[in-house]
Each structure stands twice: as structure tokens, then as C-alpha cells.
Coordinates of C-alpha atoms (C1' of nucleotides) in Angstrom, one line a residue:
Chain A
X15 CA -29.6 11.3 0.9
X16 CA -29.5 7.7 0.2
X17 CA -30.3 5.3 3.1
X18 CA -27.4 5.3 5.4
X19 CA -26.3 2.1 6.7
X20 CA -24.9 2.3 9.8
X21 CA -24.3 5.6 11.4
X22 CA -20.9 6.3 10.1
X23 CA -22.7 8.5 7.5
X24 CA -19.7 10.8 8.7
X25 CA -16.6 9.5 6.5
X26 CA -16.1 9.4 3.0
X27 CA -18.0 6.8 1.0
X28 CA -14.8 5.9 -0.7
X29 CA -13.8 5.2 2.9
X30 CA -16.6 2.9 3.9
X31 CA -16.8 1.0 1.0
X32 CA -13.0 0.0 1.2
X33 CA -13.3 -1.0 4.7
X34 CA -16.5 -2.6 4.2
X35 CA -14.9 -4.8 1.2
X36 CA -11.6 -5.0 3.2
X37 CA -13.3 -6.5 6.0
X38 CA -14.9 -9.4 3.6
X39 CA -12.2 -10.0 1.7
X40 CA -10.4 -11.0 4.8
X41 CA -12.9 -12.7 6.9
X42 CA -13.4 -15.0 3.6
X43 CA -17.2 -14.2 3.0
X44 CA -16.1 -13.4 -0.6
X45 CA -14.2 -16.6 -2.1
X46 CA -10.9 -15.9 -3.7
X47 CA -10.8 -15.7 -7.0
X48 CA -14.6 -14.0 -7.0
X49 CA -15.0 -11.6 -9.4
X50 CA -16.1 -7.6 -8.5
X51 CA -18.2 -5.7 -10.4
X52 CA -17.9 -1.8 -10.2
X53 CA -21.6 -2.0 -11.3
X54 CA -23.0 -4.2 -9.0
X55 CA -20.8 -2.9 -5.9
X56 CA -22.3 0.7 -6.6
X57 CA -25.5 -0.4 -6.5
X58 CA -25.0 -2.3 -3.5
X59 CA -23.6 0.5 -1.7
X60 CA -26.2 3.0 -3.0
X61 CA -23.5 5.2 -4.7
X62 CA -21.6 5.9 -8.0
X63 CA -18.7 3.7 -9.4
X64 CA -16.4 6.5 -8.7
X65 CA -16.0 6.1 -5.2
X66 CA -16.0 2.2 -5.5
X67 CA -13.0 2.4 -8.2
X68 CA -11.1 4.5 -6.0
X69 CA -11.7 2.3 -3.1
X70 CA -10.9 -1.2 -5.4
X71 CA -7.9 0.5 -6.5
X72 CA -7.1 1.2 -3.0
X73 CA -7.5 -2.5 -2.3
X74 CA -5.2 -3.6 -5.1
X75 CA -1.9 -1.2 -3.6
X76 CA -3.1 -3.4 -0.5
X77 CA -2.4 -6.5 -2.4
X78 CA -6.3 -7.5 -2.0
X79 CA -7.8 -8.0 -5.3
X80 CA -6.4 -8.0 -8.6
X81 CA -7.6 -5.5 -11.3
X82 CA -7.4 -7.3 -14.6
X83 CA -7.4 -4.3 -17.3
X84 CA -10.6 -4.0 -19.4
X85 CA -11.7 -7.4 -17.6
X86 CA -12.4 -7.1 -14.3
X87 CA -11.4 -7.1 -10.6
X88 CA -10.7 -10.1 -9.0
X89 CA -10.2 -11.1 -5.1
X90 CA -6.9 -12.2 -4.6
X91 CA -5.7 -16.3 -4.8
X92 CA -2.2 -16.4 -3.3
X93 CA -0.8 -19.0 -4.3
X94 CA 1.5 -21.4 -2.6
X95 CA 4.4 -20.2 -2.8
X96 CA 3.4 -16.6 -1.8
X97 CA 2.1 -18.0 1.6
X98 CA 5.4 -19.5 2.0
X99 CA 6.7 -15.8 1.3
X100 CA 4.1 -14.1 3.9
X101 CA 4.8 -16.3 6.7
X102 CA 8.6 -15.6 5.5
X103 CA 7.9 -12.1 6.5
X104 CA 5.6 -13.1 9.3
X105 CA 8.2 -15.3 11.2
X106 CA 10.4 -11.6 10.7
X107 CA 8.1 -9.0 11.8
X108 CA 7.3 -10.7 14.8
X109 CA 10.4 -11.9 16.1
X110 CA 11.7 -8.3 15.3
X111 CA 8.5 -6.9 17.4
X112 CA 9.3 -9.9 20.0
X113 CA 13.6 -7.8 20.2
X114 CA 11.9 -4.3 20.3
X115 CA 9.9 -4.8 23.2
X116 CA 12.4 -6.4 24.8
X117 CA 14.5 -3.5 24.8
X118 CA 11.9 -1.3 25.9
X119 CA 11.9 -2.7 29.4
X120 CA 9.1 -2.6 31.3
X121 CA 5.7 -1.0 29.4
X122 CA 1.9 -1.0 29.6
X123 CA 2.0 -4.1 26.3
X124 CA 3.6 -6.2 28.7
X125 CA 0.9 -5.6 31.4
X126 CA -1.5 -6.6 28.8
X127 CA 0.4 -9.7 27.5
X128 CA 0.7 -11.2 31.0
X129 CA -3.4 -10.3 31.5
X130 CA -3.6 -12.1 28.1
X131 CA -1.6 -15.3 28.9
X132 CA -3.6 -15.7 32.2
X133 CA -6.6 -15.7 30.2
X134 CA -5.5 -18.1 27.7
X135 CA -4.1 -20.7 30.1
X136 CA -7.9 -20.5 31.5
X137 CA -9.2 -21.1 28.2
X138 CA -6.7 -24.1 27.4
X139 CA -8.0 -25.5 30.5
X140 CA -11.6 -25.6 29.7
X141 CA -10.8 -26.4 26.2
X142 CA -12.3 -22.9 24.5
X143 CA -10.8 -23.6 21.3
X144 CA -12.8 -20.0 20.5
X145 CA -11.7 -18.2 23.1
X146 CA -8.0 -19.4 22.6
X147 CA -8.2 -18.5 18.8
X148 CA -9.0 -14.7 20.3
X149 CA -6.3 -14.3 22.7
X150 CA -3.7 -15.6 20.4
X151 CA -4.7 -13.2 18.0
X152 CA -4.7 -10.4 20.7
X153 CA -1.0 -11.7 21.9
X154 CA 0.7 -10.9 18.7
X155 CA -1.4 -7.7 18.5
X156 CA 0.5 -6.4 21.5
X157 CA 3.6 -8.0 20.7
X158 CA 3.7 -5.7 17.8
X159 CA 2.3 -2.6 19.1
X160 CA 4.5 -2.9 21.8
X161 CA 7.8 -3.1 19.5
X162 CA 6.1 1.4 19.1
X163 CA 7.2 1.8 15.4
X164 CA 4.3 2.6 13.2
X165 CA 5.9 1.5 9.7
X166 CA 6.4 -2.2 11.5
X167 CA 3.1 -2.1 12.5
X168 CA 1.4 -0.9 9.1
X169 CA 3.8 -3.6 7.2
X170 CA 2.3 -5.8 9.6
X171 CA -1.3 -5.8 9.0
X172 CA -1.0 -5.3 5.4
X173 CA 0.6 -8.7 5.4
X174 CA -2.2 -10.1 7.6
X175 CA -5.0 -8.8 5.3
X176 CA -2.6 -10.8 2.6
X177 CA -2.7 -14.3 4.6
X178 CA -6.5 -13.5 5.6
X179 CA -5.1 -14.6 8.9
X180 CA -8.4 -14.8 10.9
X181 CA -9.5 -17.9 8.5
X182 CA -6.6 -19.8 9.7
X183 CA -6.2 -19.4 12.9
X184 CA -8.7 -22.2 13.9
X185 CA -7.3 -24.4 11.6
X186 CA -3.7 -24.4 12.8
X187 CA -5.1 -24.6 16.3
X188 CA -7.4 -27.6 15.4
X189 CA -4.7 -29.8 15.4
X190 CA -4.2 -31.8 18.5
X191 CA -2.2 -31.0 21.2
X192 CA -1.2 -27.6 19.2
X193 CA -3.4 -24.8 21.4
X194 CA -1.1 -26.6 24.2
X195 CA 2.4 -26.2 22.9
X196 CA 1.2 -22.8 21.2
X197 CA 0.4 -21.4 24.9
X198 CA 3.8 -22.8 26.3
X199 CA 5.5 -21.3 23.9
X200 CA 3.9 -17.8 24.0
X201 CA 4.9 -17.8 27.5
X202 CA 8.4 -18.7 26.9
X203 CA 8.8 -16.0 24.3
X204 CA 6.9 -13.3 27.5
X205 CA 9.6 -14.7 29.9
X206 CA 12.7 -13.7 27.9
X207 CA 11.3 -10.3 26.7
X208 CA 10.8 -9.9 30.4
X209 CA 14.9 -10.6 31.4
X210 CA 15.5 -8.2 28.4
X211 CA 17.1 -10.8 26.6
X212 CA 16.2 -9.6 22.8
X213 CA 18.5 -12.0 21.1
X214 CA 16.6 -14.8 22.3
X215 CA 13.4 -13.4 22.5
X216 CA 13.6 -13.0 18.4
X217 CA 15.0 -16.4 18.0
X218 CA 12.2 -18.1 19.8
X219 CA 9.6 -16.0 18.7
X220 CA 10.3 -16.9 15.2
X221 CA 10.5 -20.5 16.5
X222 CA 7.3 -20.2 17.3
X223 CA 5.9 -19.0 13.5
X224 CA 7.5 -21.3 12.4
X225 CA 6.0 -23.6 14.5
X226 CA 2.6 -22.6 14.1
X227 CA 2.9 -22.2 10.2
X228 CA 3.7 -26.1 10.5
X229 CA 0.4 -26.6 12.2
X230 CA -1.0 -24.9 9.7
X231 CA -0.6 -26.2 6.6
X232 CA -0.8 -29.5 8.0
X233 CA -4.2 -28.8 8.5
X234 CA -5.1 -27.7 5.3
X235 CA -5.5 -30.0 1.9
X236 CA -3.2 -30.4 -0.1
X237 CA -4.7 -27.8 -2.5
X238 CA -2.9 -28.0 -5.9
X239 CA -1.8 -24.5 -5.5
X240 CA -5.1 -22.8 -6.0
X241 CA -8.0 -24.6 -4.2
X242 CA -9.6 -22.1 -1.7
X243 CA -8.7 -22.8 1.6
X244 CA -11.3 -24.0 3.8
X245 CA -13.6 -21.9 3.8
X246 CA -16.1 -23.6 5.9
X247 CA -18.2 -20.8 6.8
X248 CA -20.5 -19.8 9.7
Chain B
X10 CA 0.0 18.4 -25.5
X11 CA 0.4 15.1 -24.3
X12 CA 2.8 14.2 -27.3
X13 CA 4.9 12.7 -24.2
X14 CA 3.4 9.4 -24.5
X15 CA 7.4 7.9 -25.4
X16 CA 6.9 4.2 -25.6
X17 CA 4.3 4.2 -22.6
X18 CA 1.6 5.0 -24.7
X19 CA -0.1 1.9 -24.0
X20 CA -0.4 2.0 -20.6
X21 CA -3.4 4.1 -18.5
X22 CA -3.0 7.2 -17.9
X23 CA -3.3 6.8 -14.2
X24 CA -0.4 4.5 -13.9
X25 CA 1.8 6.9 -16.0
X26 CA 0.9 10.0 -13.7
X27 CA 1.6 8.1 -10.6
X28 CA 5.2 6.6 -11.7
X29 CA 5.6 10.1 -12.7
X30 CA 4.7 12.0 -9.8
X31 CA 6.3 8.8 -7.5
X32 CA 9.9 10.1 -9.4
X33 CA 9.1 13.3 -8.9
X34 CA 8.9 12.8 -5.0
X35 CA 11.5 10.4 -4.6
X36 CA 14.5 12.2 -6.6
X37 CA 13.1 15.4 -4.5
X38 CA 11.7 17.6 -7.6
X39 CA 8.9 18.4 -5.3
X40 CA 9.3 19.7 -2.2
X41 CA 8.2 17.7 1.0
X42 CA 5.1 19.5 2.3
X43 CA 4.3 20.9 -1.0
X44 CA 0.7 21.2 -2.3
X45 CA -0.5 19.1 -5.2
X46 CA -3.3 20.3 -7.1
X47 CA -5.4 17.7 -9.1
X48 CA -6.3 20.3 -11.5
X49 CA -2.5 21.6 -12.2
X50 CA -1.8 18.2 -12.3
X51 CA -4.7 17.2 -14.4
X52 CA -3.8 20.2 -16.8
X53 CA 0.1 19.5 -16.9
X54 CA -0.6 15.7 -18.4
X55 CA -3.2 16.8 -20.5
X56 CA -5.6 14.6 -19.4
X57 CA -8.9 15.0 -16.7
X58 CA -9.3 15.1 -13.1
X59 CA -10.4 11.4 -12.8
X60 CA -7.1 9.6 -13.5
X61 CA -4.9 12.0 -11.3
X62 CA -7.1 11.6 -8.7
X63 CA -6.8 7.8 -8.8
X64 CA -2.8 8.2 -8.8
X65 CA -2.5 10.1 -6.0
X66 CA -4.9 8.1 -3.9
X67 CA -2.1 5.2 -4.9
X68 CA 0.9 7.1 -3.8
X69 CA -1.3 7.9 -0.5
X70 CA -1.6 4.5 0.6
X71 CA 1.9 4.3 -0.5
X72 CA 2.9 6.6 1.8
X73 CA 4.5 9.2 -0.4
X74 CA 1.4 12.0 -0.1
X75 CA -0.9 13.3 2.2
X76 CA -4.9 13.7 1.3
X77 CA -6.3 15.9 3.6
X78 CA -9.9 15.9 2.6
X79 CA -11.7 19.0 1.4
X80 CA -8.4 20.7 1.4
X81 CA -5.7 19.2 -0.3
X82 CA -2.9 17.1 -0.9
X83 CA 0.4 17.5 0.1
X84 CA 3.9 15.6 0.0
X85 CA 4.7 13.8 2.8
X86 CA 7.3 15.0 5.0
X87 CA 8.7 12.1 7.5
X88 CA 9.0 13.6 10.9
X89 CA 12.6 12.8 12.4
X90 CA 11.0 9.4 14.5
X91 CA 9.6 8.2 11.0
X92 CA 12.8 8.8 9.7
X93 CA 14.4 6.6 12.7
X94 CA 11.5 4.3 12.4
X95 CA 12.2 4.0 8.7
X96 CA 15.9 2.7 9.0
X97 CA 14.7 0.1 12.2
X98 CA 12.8 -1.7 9.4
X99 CA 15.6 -1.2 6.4
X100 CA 18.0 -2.7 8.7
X101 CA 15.7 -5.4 9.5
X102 CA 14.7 -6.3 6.0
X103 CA 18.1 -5.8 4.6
X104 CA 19.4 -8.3 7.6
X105 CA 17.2 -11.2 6.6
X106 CA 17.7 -10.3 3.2
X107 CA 21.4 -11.2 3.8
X108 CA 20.3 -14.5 6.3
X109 CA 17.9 -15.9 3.1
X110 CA 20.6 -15.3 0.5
X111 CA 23.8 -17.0 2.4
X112 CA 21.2 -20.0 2.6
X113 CA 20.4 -20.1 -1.2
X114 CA 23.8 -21.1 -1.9
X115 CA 25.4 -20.3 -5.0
X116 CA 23.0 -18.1 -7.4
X117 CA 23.2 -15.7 -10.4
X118 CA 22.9 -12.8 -7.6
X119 CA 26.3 -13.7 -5.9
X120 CA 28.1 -13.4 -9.2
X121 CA 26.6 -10.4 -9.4
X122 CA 27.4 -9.0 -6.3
X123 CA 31.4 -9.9 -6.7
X124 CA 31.1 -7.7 -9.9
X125 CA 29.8 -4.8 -8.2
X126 CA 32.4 -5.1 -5.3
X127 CA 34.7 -5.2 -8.1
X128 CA 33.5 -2.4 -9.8
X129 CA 33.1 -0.6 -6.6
X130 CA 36.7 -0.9 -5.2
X131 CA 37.7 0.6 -8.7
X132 CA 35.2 3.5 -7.9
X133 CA 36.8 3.7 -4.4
X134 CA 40.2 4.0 -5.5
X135 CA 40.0 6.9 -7.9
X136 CA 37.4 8.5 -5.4
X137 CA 34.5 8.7 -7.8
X138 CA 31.5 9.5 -5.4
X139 CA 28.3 9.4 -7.8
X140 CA 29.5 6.2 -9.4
X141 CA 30.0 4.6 -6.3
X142 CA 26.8 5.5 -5.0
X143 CA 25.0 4.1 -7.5
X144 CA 27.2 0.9 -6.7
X145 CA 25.8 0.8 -3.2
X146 CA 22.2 1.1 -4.4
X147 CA 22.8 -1.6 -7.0
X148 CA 24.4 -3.9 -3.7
X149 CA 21.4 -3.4 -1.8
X150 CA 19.4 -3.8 -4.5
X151 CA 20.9 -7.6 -5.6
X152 CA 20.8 -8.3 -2.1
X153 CA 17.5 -8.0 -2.0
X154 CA 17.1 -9.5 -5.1
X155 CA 18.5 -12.6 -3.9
X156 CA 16.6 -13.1 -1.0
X157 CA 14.1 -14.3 -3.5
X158 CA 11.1 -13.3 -2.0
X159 CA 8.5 -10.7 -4.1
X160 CA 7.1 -9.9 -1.0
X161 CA 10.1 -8.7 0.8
X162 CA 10.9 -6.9 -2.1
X163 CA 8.2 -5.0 -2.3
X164 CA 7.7 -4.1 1.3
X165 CA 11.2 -2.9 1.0
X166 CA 10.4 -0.7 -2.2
X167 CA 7.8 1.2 -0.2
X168 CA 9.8 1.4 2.3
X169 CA 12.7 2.8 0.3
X170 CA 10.4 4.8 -1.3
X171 CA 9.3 7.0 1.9
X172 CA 12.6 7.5 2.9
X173 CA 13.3 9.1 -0.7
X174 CA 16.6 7.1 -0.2
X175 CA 18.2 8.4 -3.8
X176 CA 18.4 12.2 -2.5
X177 CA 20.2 10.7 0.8
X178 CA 23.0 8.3 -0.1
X179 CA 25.4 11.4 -1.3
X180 CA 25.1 12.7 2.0
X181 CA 25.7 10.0 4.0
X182 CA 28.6 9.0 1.5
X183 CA 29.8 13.0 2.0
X184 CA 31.4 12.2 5.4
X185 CA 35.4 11.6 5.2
X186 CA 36.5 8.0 4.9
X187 CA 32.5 6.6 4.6
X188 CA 33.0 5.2 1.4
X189 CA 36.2 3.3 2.3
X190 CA 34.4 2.0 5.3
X191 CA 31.6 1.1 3.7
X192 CA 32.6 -0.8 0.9
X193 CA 34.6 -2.9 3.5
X194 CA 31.3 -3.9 4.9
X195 CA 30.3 -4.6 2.0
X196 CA 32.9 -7.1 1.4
X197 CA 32.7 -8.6 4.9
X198 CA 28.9 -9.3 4.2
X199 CA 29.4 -10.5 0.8
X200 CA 32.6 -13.1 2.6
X201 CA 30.0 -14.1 5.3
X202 CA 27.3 -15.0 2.8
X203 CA 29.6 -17.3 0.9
X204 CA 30.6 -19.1 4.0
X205 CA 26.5 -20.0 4.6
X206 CA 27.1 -18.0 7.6
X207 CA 23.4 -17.1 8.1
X208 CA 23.5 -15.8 11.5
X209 CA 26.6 -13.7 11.0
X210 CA 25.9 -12.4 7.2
X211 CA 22.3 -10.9 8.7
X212 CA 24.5 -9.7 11.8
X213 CA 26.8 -7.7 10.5
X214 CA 24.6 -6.4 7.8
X215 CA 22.7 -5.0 10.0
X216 CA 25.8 -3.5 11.7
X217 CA 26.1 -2.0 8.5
X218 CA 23.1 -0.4 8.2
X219 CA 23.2 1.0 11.5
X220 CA 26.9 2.3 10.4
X221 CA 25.2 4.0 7.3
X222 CA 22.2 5.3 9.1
X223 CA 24.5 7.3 11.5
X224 CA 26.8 8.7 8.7
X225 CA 23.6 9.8 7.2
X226 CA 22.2 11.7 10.3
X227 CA 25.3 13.5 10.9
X228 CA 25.6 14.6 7.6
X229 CA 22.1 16.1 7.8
X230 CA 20.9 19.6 9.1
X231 CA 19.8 19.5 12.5
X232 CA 16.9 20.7 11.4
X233 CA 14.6 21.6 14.0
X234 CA 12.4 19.1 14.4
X235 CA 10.1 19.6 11.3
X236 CA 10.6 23.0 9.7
X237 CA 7.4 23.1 7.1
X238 CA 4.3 23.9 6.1
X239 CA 2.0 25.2 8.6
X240 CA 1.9 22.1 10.3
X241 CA -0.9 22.8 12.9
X242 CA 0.2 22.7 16.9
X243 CA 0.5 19.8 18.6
Chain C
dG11 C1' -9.6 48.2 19.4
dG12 C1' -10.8 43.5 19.5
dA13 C1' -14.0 39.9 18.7
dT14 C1' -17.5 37.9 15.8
dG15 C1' -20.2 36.6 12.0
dC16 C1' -20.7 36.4 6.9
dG17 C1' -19.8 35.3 2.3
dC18 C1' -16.2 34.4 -1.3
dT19 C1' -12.9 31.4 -3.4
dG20 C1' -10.4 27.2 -4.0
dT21 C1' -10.3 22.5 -3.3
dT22 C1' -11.8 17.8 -3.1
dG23 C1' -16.0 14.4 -3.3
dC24 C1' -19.4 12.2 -6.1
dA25 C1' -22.6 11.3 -10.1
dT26 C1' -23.2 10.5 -14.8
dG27 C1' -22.3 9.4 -19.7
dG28 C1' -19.4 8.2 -23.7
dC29 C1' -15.6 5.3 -25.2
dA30 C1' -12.3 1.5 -26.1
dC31 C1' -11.0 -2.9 -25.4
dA32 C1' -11.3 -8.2 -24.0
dG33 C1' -13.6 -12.4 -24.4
dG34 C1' -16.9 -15.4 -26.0
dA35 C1' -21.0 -16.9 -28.8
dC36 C1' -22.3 -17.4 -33.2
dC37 C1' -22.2 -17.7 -38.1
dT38 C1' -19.7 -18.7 -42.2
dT39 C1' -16.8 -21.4 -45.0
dA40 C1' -13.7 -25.0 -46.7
Chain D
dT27 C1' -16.5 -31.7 -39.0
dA28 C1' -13.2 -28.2 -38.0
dA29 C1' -11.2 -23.8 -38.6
dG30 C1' -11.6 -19.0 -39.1
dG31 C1' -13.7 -14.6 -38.8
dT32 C1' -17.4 -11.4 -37.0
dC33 C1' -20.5 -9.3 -33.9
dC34 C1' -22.2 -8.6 -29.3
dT35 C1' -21.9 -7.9 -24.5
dG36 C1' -19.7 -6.8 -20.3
dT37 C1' -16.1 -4.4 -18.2
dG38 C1' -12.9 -0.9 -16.9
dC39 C1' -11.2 3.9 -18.4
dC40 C1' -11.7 8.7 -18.8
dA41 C1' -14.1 13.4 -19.3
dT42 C1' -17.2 16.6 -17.5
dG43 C1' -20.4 18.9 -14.4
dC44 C1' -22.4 19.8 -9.9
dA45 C1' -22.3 19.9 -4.9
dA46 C1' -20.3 20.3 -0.3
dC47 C1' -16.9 21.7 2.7
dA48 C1' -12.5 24.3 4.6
dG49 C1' -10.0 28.3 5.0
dC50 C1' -9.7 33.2 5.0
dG51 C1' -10.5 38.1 4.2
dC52 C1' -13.6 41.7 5.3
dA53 C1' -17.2 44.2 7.1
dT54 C1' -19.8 44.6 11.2
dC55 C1' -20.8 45.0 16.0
dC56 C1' -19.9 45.5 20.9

DNA sequence: GGATGCGCTGTTGCATGGCACAGGACCTTA
DNA sequence: TAAGGTCCTGTGCCATGCAACAGCGCATCC
């Protein structure tokens, strides 16, 4: 056979190959806008362009890349007004997860979330703007997997692949004073959950999107529209 | 043998089988559970292997089949906590649906929606069922609509299309005195959304929601658990 | 009689080649 | 010079053939 990356020789190539692009795509090592060539991913990969189509068109029901007809396939550029749309839904799914888990009273998420504040008021403390970044990610991970409804969750991190979240979580939380309010705020949302108070649980969860959307964009230039977004890179 | 080609000639042959086959399993032609072969398939559409394959790798990651490799594909069948799953996120979507349209204000959608209710109390009176279930998918459709956001819309279309909503309405409208009720909350939500009433319009749409989701349930067979294909033990 | 191993058949997974179309460079012409 | 047409190249689209695996019936063995 060909030379196996990695050992996951096990699942399908049409498998690999999606994740693998997935997983670029997202973390911004392929600027928006790039063009993909069947061609030149097959080769990469060591395989045919069947599997590779099959995993691009995959990517395009995911909303990733754009297949242009007889042209070419193209990473995704969302533009302005579609972020506004996906922290729209971001500021719902969330706040909806934040209810859920309320209701559910007292399970193992909310061990986790408490484990995971303790952490990050440590890492406000010493100023690990890294480390922060992590455990907020991790936060509304377990938010969400602890509102235990699969379609939420899958709706969920189709529209996180969409914002290619990971790239802008440091910059909201490189404005000053933000990693602060974020962690005060992250606890207020824990507290209510705790009194099974769902109606305010939601509301200030989605206080808190909004909130850190805010941060957000103020960070970013004011790209006409299209600009890539910072994608200062390791 | 593919003289079919009515007006939709242009378009691939992949996306043509997959709207096709997506029809097919929302309106219930196919049987959930049942087997899809890519060469019947292939054969039926009179074209190869390669673009049915593609389409039903789409409708997988759509949720509407199963590919279970090196065996075969199948139609999906929701177990009854997808099902439950499925409505916790229509009433969610449909809630803030109704929250984003009272705070558009006065668009093209609203004067739409009067003219449905219109229609729809007509449809009431004389106790035409099929008409006035295709007034309650056109409701929720404008509302939707007039949230005026793409990607709510087409989370919701996925959505709608898992539960393979179409074959369901009649029988949650088949329950004495639904309709009545129902178009009453329809009118309360439309009232509330003219008001600006946020808060309340996305309130007691979701009350209505819930409302339909039980009518529906107790209209269904109790069937136990999930009566289908050899679905292996647990 | 019951358990076990073997091979057959049907299915999907992948590779390869021909084809049609979009877009741009280039040449021709007024 | 500028406008128009033509050819060329790159790309995705589809057809076809081979290979590998899952499931199952059947013969075999204990």
C-alpha cells in the first residue's frame, strides 16, 4: 500500500482526508478564499480524486468550502453579514444549552464546569492568556454537552467549523480587561444553572455572546467585508 | 431512459438524484430502514454509480441515510429520543424565529402572514384539513422566513427534513378540535409579533410548539420503541 | 446434534480515463 | 488602439473496472 501517515490506516480514506482538510480549514492554515485542487489534494494524500471529491463535497454540505461548477473548489469567505448570522445562532444554541442543563439538576458537566472555572480563575491570575483561551473553549464545550441532545450538539459544531472559532478566540480575549469580565461572567451563568433557574441562566448566557462577540469584532480590522481575518499564524 | 430530464436538464446529475431521493424520504415513498442500493439506484436514473454515490454521501451528512460501510445504506429511522430531541430544537429555532421577526418591524413577511391567517380561518371554518395543513407549513415557513437569517433557515431545513415533518402534520392535525386550537395560536403569535413583543412572541411560540408536539405524539402508534430492521442488540 | 470453518455472493471503496465546460491568453480585424 | 473572436489549458463531472470486506449458507468435524 501507499505510505501510511499516521496509524489510522484503519478508516476510510474518504474519511481521513475530510478530517484532515476539516481540521485546516478551521484552524486557518488554509486562507479563505484558497482554492483546492482535486489534483493536487490526491497527490498529496497519495490516493485517487474519488475519495477527495467525496470528502470536498462532504465539506461543502458542512458549509466549508464552496464548489464552483467546472471551476473549482474554494475555502469558504463568510462574509460580514454571515458572522453576524452565526453568532445570531451562537448567542441561541448556547443560551438554550445554558436552560437545558439547568433543568437537568445536578450532573457529572457540572462537576466539570466548576473544575473548569477553578482552573481558569488560576489562569486569569497569572495572566495565561493561553491557558484561558483553552478553558473557555472547554466551558462552552460542556455547557453544550451537558444540555444531552445530540442534534443541538451536531448544529453546534457545524456552526463552529463555520466561524473557525479557534482563530478568534485569542482575539476577542486580547482586549483588555475582557479575559476578566469573560471569567465573571461564566461564573454568573454556573451560579444560576446551579439554583435551576433556566430562565435566567439563558438570558445571561446569551448576554454573555453577545458580550464576547463585542470583544470580538472590536478586535478585528475593519475588513471591508472580505479581508481575511487575522490570520497571524504560528 | 433518462428522457426525465424536465427543465432540470442542466443541472448535475448528482444534485438531481439527491433532491430526488431527499423527496422520496421526506414525503415517506421509502420506507425508514429501508435499503438503498447504489446500483438500483444508479440503474433507475440511468446514469453510473459515481454520481449516486456522491448523493447519498450528501443526504448522509444531512441526516436522512445511513452508510454503513461495506454493507449498505439504509434510511434513517429516528429513534423516539431523536424524535423528542428533534422538536427541543424546532421549538427553539421557531421561538427565536418569532423573537427576530417582532423586532424587524413591519416587513413583506407580516403581510404575508395576516393572509395566511386569513386564508386559514376560512380553511378552519368549512373544516378543510389538507388545505389547512399546508397553511400551517406555509406559517412556519414565513416565520422563518422573516427571521431573516440564511443560517437559521437552513439549520431549520435540515432539521425539518429529519423529522420528515410533511408525513406528520395530518396526524397531529387528526386529533378533535387541534386545528381550531392551533390556528388560535397562531393568531396570538402573529398579535404578539406586531406589538414588538419579543419576549412574549418567542414565548408563546414555543408554547405552541410544545402544544403541536404533543398532539402529534398522541396521535402516533405507540410503537415499541423502534420496530425495524434488524437493528443489532443494544 | 451442535459448533465450527470455508467459500460464495452482494455490497461499497478506490483507481483510472474520457468528456464537457469555464476562463483567459492570444491573434485577428476594423 | 480597441473590439471581437478563437484556441488552449485547467477544472470538475461521469463511466467503468477491479479489489476488499461483511454477511450467510452449507458442508464438515467433534
Amino acid at each position: 500500500m501507499n505510505q501510511r501517515t499516521s496509524g489510522s490506516a484503519k478508516r476510510s480514506m474518504q474519511v481521513r482526508v475530510s478530517a484532515e482538510m476539516r481540521q485546516r480549514i478551521i484552524k486557518g492554515d488554509i486562507e479563505p478564499g484558497a482554492p483546492l485542487s482535486e489534483l493536487a489534494l490526491a497527490e498529496e494524500f497519495g490516493v485517487s480524486r474519488t475519495p477527495v471529491r467525496e470528502a470536498l463535497k462532504q465539506l461543502q454540505t458542512e458549509g466549508l468550502v464552496e464548489i464552483r461548477p467546472r471551476v473549482g473548489t474554494f475555502v469558504t469567505t463568510p462574509s460580514r453579514r454571515e458572522i453576524t448570522e452565526l453568532f445570531e445562532m451562537k448567542e441561541l444554541l448556547e443560551g438554550a444549552a445554558a436552560r437545558l442543563l439547568a433543568q437537568r439538576g445536578r450532573v457529572t458537566e457540572i462537576d466539570r464546569l466548576e473544575g473548569n472555572l477553578r482552573e481558569a480563575d488560576a489562569a486569569v491570575a497569572r495572566d495565561d492568556r493561553e491557558r484561558y483561551a483553552q478553558l473557555v473553549q472547554e466551558f462552552h464545550d460542556l455547557l453544550i454537552l451537558g444540555a444531552d441532545n445530540s442534534k443541538l450538539e451536531a448544529h453546534y459544531r457545524t456552526l463552529m467549523n463555520q466561524l473557525a472559532y479557534p482563530r478568534l478566540v485569542n482575539t476577542s480575549l486580547s482586549q483588555p480587561g475582557r479575559a476578566l469580565q469573560s471569567d465573571r461572567e461564566h461564573h454568573l451563568v454556573l451560579e444560576l444553572i446551579l439554583e435551576k433557574d433556566g430562565d435566567s441562566a439563558e438570558r445571561v448566557m446569551r448576554e454573555h455572546v453577545r458580550a464576547s462577540r463585542r470583544a470580538l469584532l472590536a478586535g478585528l480590522p475593519i475588513s471591508s467585508s472580505n479581508a481575511s481575518i487575522g490570520t497571524a499564524s504560528p
